[in-house]
Amino acid sequence: VSGHRFFVQPNVFDPVETIFPVEISRQMNNVLRLKSGQMVTILDNRGKCRPVELVDIDPKQVTGRAGEIEPAGGEPSVELILGIALTQREKFEWILQKGCELGVREFHPLITSRTLVQETRGWDEKMTRWQKILQEAAEQCGRGLIPAITAPQKIENYLHQMGSLRGYILHEKVQQTGLAASLMDHLAKGERRFTLLVGPEGGFSPEEVTSAEQSGLLPVSLGKRILRMETAVLAACAVCMAVAGELGDFGSSDKNL
Ligand code: SAH
């Protein structure tokens, strides 16, 4: 991963000439102050990338010469699907950015009985903003894909709609079952995709934990201290990625997994 990375639309991902759209051109000029001759990377958000040598730094339309198509890299070997209770704006956006860096594949914002926000409609503007945050984080940290995010939905609808799930619900009332050991067993069976639910400041209600269990999710602990939700999210993502061998050389970094 070197140089600036930009996710682009299919028409920009041309094998020969790269014609950058006006927003990226402006950013290259005004913010990044890139010069002709410099190399950047364009990504198709489908797992491929191309190196691009910048040719003409026009303030409204930067153009470049595209190189050979390559695997984009940057994606973890596991698909971590994060079901996360909605919370106040800044905290939620912070969670999206950090979760993206840690390798979360999909975010599913959830409305639970104890989230402050209970509104299921009118999220369009927020969704656009969240997607932008995820794209920027993905470009900055060298992901090969922009994590997907769904519109907020009530946890009961979510569980109903998803049917049977494989994964975990983080619950501070659980003592015996730890996340790391459970996930190790899961990965040892060759499964790559799993769901992780994290509750709001007030925690999950007992009914929500029961429904999650009925959907196939295992209630697991992150230890005896109660973590704030944003701490719990990042600690859990880090544990999962470490177990999967995706946070440096530790855990089951076996490439066959
Ligand atoms: N208000 C609750 C704590 C909620 S913490 C209480 O005081 O009991 C917010 C969320 O973080 C929880 O819903 C859970 O998903 C997660 N979490 C925090 N600490 C945890 C722990 N030690 N083990 C598992 N999950 C935890």
PDB file of N, CA, C and O in Angstrom, residues 84-87 109-119 153-154 198-204 208 229:
ATOM      1  N   ILE A  84     -24.515  -3.225  15.212  1.00  0.00           N
ATOM      2  CA  ILE A  84     -24.123  -2.278  16.251  1.00  0.00           C
ATOM      3  C   ILE A  84     -25.267  -1.332  16.602  1.00  0.00           C
ATOM      4  O   ILE A  84     -25.864  -0.726  15.717  1.00  0.00           O
ATOM      5  N   ALA A  85     -25.552  -1.236  17.889  1.00  0.00           N
ATOM      6  CA  ALA A  85     -26.635  -0.355  18.335  1.00  0.00           C
ATOM      7  C   ALA A  85     -26.298   1.085  17.968  1.00  0.00           C
ATOM      8  O   ALA A  85     -25.146   1.512  18.071  1.00  0.00           O
ATOM      9  N   LEU A  86     -27.316   1.818  17.545  1.00  0.00           N
ATOM     10  CA  LEU A  86     -27.118   3.231  17.221  1.00  0.00           C
ATOM     11  C   LEU A  86     -26.776   3.994  18.489  1.00  0.00           C
ATOM     12  O   LEU A  86     -27.223   3.656  19.576  1.00  0.00           O
ATOM     13  N   THR A  87     -25.988   5.030  18.317  1.00  0.00           N
ATOM     14  CA  THR A  87     -25.669   5.866  19.457  1.00  0.00           C
ATOM     15  C   THR A  87     -25.516   7.287  18.950  1.00  0.00           C
ATOM     16  O   THR A  87     -25.794   7.570  17.784  1.00  0.00           O
ATOM     17  N   PRO A 109     -26.509  -1.063  11.493  1.00  0.00           N
ATOM     18  CA  PRO A 109     -26.945  -0.250  12.634  1.00  0.00           C
ATOM     19  C   PRO A 109     -28.279  -0.772  13.168  1.00  0.00           C
ATOM     20  O   PRO A 109     -29.205  -1.019  12.399  1.00  0.00           O
ATOM     21  N   LEU A 110     -28.351  -0.940  14.483  1.00  0.00           N
ATOM     22  CA  LEU A 110     -29.540  -1.543  15.086  1.00  0.00           C
ATOM     23  C   LEU A 110     -30.206  -0.608  16.088  1.00  0.00           C
ATOM     24  O   LEU A 110     -29.538   0.111  16.834  1.00  0.00           O
ATOM     25  N   ILE A 111     -31.526  -0.639  16.080  1.00  0.00           N
ATOM     26  CA  ILE A 111     -32.314   0.077  17.071  1.00  0.00           C
ATOM     27  C   ILE A 111     -32.773  -0.966  18.076  1.00  0.00           C
ATOM     28  O   ILE A 111     -33.464  -1.916  17.715  1.00  0.00           O
ATOM     29  N   THR A 112     -32.333  -0.832  19.307  1.00  0.00           N
ATOM     30  CA  THR A 112     -32.709  -1.797  20.334  1.00  0.00           C
ATOM     31  C   THR A 112     -33.617  -1.099  21.343  1.00  0.00           C
ATOM     32  O   THR A 112     -33.812   0.118  21.282  1.00  0.00           O
ATOM     33  N   SER A 113     -34.125  -1.864  22.293  1.00  0.00           N
ATOM     34  CA  SER A 113     -35.076  -1.260  23.239  1.00  0.00           C
ATOM     35  C   SER A 113     -34.424  -0.157  24.067  1.00  0.00           C
ATOM     36  O   SER A 113     -35.101   0.728  24.556  1.00  0.00           O
ATOM     37  N   ARG A 114     -33.095  -0.212  24.208  1.00  0.00           N
ATOM     38  CA  ARG A 114     -32.439   0.808  25.028  1.00  0.00           C
ATOM     39  C   ARG A 114     -31.607   1.824  24.236  1.00  0.00           C
ATOM     40  O   ARG A 114     -30.815   2.559  24.827  1.00  0.00           O
ATOM     41  N   THR A 115     -31.768   1.857  22.908  1.00  0.00           N
ATOM     42  CA  THR A 115     -31.077   2.941  22.185  1.00  0.00           C
ATOM     43  C   THR A 115     -31.902   4.215  22.362  1.00  0.00           C
ATOM     44  O   THR A 115     -33.130   4.161  22.475  1.00  0.00           O
ATOM     45  N   LEU A 116     -31.216   5.349  22.378  1.00  0.00           N
ATOM     46  CA  LEU A 116     -31.914   6.629  22.554  1.00  0.00           C
ATOM     47  C   LEU A 116     -32.787   6.925  21.345  1.00  0.00           C
ATOM     48  O   LEU A 116     -33.914   7.356  21.460  1.00  0.00           O
ATOM     49  N   VAL A 117     -32.219   6.676  20.152  1.00  0.00           N
ATOM     50  CA  VAL A 117     -32.951   6.914  18.908  1.00  0.00           C
ATOM     51  C   VAL A 117     -33.838   5.712  18.628  1.00  0.00           C
ATOM     52  O   VAL A 117     -33.369   4.582  18.671  1.00  0.00           O
ATOM     53  N   GLN A 118     -35.104   5.966  18.329  1.00  0.00           N
ATOM     54  CA  GLN A 118     -36.006   4.857  18.008  1.00  0.00           C
ATOM     55  C   GLN A 118     -36.585   4.991  16.607  1.00  0.00           C
ATOM     56  O   GLN A 118     -37.354   4.161  16.167  1.00  0.00           O
ATOM     57  N   GLU A 119     -36.165   6.047  15.891  1.00  0.00           N
ATOM     58  CA  GLU A 119     -36.720   6.348  14.571  1.00  0.00           C
ATOM     59  C   GLU A 119     -36.151   5.411  13.508  1.00  0.00           C
ATOM     60  O   GLU A 119     -34.933   5.324  13.356  1.00  0.00           O
ATOM     61  N   GLN A 153     -32.292  -0.487  11.524  1.00  0.00           N
ATOM     62  CA  GLN A 153     -33.527  -1.260  11.663  1.00  0.00           C
ATOM     63  C   GLN A 153     -33.644  -1.798  13.078  1.00  0.00           C
ATOM     64  O   GLN A 153     -32.654  -1.898  13.795  1.00  0.00           O
ATOM     65  N   LYS A 154     -34.865  -2.113  13.464  1.00  0.00           N
ATOM     66  CA  LYS A 154     -35.087  -2.651  14.803  1.00  0.00           C
ATOM     67  C   LYS A 154     -34.453  -4.030  14.917  1.00  0.00           C
ATOM     68  O   LYS A 154     -34.530  -4.825  13.983  1.00  0.00           O
ATOM     69  N   VAL A 198     -23.179  -5.807  19.134  1.00  0.00           N
ATOM     70  CA  VAL A 198     -22.751  -5.002  20.279  1.00  0.00           C
ATOM     71  C   VAL A 198     -23.895  -4.072  20.668  1.00  0.00           C
ATOM     72  O   VAL A 198     -24.486  -3.406  19.816  1.00  0.00           O
ATOM     73  N   GLY A 199     -24.184  -4.032  21.963  1.00  0.00           N
ATOM     74  CA  GLY A 199     -25.355  -3.305  22.450  1.00  0.00           C
ATOM     75  C   GLY A 199     -25.094  -1.833  22.731  1.00  0.00           C
ATOM     76  O   GLY A 199     -23.964  -1.356  22.648  1.00  0.00           O
ATOM     77  N   PRO A 200     -26.159  -1.119  23.077  1.00  0.00           N
ATOM     78  CA  PRO A 200     -26.058   0.317  23.378  1.00  0.00           C
ATOM     79  C   PRO A 200     -25.550   0.555  24.807  1.00  0.00           C
ATOM     80  O   PRO A 200     -25.322  -0.408  25.545  1.00  0.00           O
ATOM     81  N   GLU A 201     -25.412   1.815  25.164  1.00  0.00           N
ATOM     82  CA  GLU A 201     -24.924   2.198  26.505  1.00  0.00           C
ATOM     83  C   GLU A 201     -25.670   1.459  27.611  1.00  0.00           C
ATOM     84  O   GLU A 201     -25.076   1.038  28.595  1.00  0.00           O
ATOM     85  N   GLY A 202     -26.972   1.300  27.445  1.00  0.00           N
ATOM     86  CA  GLY A 202     -27.767   0.633  28.480  1.00  0.00           C
ATOM     87  C   GLY A 202     -27.735  -0.881  28.398  1.00  0.00           C
ATOM     88  O   GLY A 202     -28.364  -1.568  29.196  1.00  0.00           O
ATOM     89  N   GLY A 203     -27.034  -1.416  27.433  1.00  0.00           N
ATOM     90  CA  GLY A 203     -26.941  -2.866  27.267  1.00  0.00           C
ATOM     91  C   GLY A 203     -28.152  -3.438  26.530  1.00  0.00           C
ATOM     92  O   GLY A 203     -29.117  -2.732  26.234  1.00  0.00           O
ATOM     93  N   PHE A 204     -28.084  -4.727  26.199  1.00  0.00           N
ATOM     94  CA  PHE A 204     -29.215  -5.426  25.586  1.00  0.00           C
ATOM     95  C   PHE A 204     -30.210  -5.799  26.676  1.00  0.00           C
ATOM     96  O   PHE A 204     -29.808  -6.057  27.819  1.00  0.00           O
ATOM     97  N   GLU A 208     -33.774  -9.446  24.247  1.00  0.00           N
ATOM     98  CA  GLU A 208     -32.960  -9.329  23.031  1.00  0.00           C
ATOM     99  C   GLU A 208     -31.867 -10.395  23.008  1.00  0.00           C
ATOM    100  O   GLU A 208     -31.565 -10.962  21.964  1.00  0.00           O
ATOM    101  N   MET A 229     -19.711   1.074  25.108  1.00  0.00           N
ATOM    102  CA  MET A 229     -19.978   0.369  23.854  1.00  0.00           C
ATOM    103  C   MET A 229     -18.877   0.572  22.811  1.00  0.00           C
ATOM    104  O   MET A 229     -18.500  -0.369  22.120  1.00  0.00           O
TER     105      MET A 229
END
